[in-house]
Tab-separated table of N, CA and C in Angstrom:
chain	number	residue	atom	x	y	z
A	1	UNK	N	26.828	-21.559	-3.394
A	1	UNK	CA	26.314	-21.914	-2.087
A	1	UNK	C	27.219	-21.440	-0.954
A	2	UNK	N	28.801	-20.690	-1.151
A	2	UNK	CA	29.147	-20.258	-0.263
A	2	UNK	C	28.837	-19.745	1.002
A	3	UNK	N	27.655	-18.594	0.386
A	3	UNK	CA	27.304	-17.192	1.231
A	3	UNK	C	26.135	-18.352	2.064
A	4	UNK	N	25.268	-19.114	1.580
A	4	UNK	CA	24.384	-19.859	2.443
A	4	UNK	C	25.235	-20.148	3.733
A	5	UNK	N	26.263	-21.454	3.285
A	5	UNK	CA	27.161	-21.784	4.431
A	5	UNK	C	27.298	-20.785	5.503
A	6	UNK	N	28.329	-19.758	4.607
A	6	UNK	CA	28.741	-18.600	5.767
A	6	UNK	C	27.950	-18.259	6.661
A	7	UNK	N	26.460	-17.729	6.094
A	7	UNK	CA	25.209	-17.274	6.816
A	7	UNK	C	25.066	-18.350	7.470
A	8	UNK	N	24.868	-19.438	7.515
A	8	UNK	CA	24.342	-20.428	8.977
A	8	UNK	C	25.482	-20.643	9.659
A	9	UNK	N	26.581	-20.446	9.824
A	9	UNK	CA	27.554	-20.191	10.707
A	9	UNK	C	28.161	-18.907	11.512
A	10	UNK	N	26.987	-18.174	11.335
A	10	UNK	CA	27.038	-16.595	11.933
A	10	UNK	C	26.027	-16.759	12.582
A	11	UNK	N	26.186	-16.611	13.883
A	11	UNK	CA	24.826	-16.416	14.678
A	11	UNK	C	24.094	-15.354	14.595
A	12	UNK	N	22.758	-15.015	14.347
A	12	UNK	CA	21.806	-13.904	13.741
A	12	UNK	C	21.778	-13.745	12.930
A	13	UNK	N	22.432	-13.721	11.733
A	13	UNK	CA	22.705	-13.607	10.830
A	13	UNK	C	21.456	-14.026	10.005
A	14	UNK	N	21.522	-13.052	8.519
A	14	UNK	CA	20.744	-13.115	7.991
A	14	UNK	C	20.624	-13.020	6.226
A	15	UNK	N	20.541	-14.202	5.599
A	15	UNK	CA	21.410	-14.432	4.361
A	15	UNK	C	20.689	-13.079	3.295
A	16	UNK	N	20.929	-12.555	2.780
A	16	UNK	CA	20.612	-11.240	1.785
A	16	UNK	C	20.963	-11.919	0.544
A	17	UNK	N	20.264	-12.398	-0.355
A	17	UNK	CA	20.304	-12.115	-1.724
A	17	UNK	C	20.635	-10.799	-2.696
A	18	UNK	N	22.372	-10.307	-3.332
A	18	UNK	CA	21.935	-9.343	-4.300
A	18	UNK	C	22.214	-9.989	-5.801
A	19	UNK	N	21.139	-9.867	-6.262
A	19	UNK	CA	21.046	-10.353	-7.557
A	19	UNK	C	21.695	-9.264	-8.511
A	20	UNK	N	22.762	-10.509	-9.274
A	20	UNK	CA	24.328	-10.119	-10.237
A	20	UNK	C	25.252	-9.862	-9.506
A	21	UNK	N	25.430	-10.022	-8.205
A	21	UNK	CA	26.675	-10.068	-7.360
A	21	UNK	C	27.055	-11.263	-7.134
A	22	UNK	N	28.225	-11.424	-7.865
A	22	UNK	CA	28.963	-12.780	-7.946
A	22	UNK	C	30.456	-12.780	-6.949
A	23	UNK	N	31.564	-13.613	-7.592
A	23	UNK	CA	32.903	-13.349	-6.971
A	23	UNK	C	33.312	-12.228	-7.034
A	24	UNK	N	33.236	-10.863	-8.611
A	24	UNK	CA	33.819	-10.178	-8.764
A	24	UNK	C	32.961	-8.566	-8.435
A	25	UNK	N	33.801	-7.950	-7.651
A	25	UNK	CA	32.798	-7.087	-6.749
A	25	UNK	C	32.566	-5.426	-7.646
A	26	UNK	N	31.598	-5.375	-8.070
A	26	UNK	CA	31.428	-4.292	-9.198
A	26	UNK	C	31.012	-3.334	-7.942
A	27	UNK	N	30.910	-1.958	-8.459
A	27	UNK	CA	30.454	-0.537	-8.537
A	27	UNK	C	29.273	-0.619	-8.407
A	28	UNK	N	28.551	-1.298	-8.910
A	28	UNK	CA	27.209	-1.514	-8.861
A	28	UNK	C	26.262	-2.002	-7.548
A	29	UNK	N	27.232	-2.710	-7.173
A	29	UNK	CA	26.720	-3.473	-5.765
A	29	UNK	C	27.143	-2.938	-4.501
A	30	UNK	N	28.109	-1.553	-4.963
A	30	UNK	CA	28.550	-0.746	-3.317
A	30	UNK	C	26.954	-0.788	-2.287
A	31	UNK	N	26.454	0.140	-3.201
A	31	UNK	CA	25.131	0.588	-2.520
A	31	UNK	C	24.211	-0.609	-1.637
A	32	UNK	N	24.132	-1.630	-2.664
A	32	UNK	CA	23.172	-2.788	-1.920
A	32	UNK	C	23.839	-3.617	-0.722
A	33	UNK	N	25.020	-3.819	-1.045
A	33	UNK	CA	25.906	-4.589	-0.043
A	33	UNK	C	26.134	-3.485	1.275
A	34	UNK	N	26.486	-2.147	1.165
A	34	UNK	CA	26.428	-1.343	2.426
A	34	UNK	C	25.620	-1.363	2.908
A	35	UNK	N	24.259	-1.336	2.488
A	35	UNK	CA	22.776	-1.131	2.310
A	35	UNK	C	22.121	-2.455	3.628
A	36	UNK	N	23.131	-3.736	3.305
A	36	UNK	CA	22.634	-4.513	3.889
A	36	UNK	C	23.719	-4.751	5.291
A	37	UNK	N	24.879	-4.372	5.406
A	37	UNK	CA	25.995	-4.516	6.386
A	37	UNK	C	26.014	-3.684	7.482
A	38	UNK	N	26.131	-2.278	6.827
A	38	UNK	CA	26.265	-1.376	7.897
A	38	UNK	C	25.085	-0.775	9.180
A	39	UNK	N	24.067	-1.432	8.831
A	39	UNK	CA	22.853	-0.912	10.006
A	39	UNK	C	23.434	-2.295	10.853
A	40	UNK	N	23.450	-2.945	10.697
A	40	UNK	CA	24.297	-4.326	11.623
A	40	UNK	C	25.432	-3.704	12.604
A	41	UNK	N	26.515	-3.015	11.722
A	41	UNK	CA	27.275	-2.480	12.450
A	41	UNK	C	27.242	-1.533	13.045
A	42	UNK	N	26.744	-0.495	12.851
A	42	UNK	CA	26.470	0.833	13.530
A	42	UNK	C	25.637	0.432	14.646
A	43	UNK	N	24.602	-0.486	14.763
A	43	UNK	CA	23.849	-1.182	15.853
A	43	UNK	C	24.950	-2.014	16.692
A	44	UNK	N	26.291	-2.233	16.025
A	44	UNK	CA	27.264	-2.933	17.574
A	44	UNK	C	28.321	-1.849	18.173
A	45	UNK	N	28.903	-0.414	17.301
A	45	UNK	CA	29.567	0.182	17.495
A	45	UNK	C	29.149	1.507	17.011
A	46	UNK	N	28.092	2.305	18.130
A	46	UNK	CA	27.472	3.083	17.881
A	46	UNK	C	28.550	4.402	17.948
A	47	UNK	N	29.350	4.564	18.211
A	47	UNK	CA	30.008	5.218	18.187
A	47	UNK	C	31.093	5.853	17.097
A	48	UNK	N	31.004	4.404	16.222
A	48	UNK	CA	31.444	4.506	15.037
A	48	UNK	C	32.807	4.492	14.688
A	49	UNK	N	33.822	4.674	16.130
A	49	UNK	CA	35.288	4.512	15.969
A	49	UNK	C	35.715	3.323	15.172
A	50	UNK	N	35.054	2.228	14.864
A	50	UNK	CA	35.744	1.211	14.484
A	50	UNK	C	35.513	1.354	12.690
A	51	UNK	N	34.864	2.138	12.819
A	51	UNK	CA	34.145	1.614	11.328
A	51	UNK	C	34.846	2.595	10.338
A	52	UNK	N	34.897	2.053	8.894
A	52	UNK	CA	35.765	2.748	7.947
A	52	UNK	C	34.816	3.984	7.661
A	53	UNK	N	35.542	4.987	7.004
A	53	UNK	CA	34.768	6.187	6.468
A	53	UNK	C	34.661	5.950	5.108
A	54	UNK	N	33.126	5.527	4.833
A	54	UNK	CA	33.522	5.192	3.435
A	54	UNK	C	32.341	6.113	2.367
């Protein structure tokens, strides 16, 4: 129930389910977890200086 918490203490925010992503952060879940983060960010820092090259 962590990620619930977290999500209602972020304003806008919007809780994403990835199913088999637990504590330990696999290879598997790069894609879905960027998938769901980075259009968020690129929409606050369009410019992109802040953001890692990943």
């Amino acid at each position: 129930m962590h990620g619930v918490h977290v999500a209602a203490h972020i304003q806008g925010s919007q809780l994403r389910l990835i199913p088999g992503l637990a504590h330990r952060f696999q290879e598997a879940f790069k894609a879905p977890l960027l998938g769901a983060v980075l259009p968020y960010l690129k929409a606050r820092h369009e410019d992109g200086r802040n953001l890692a090259q990943l």
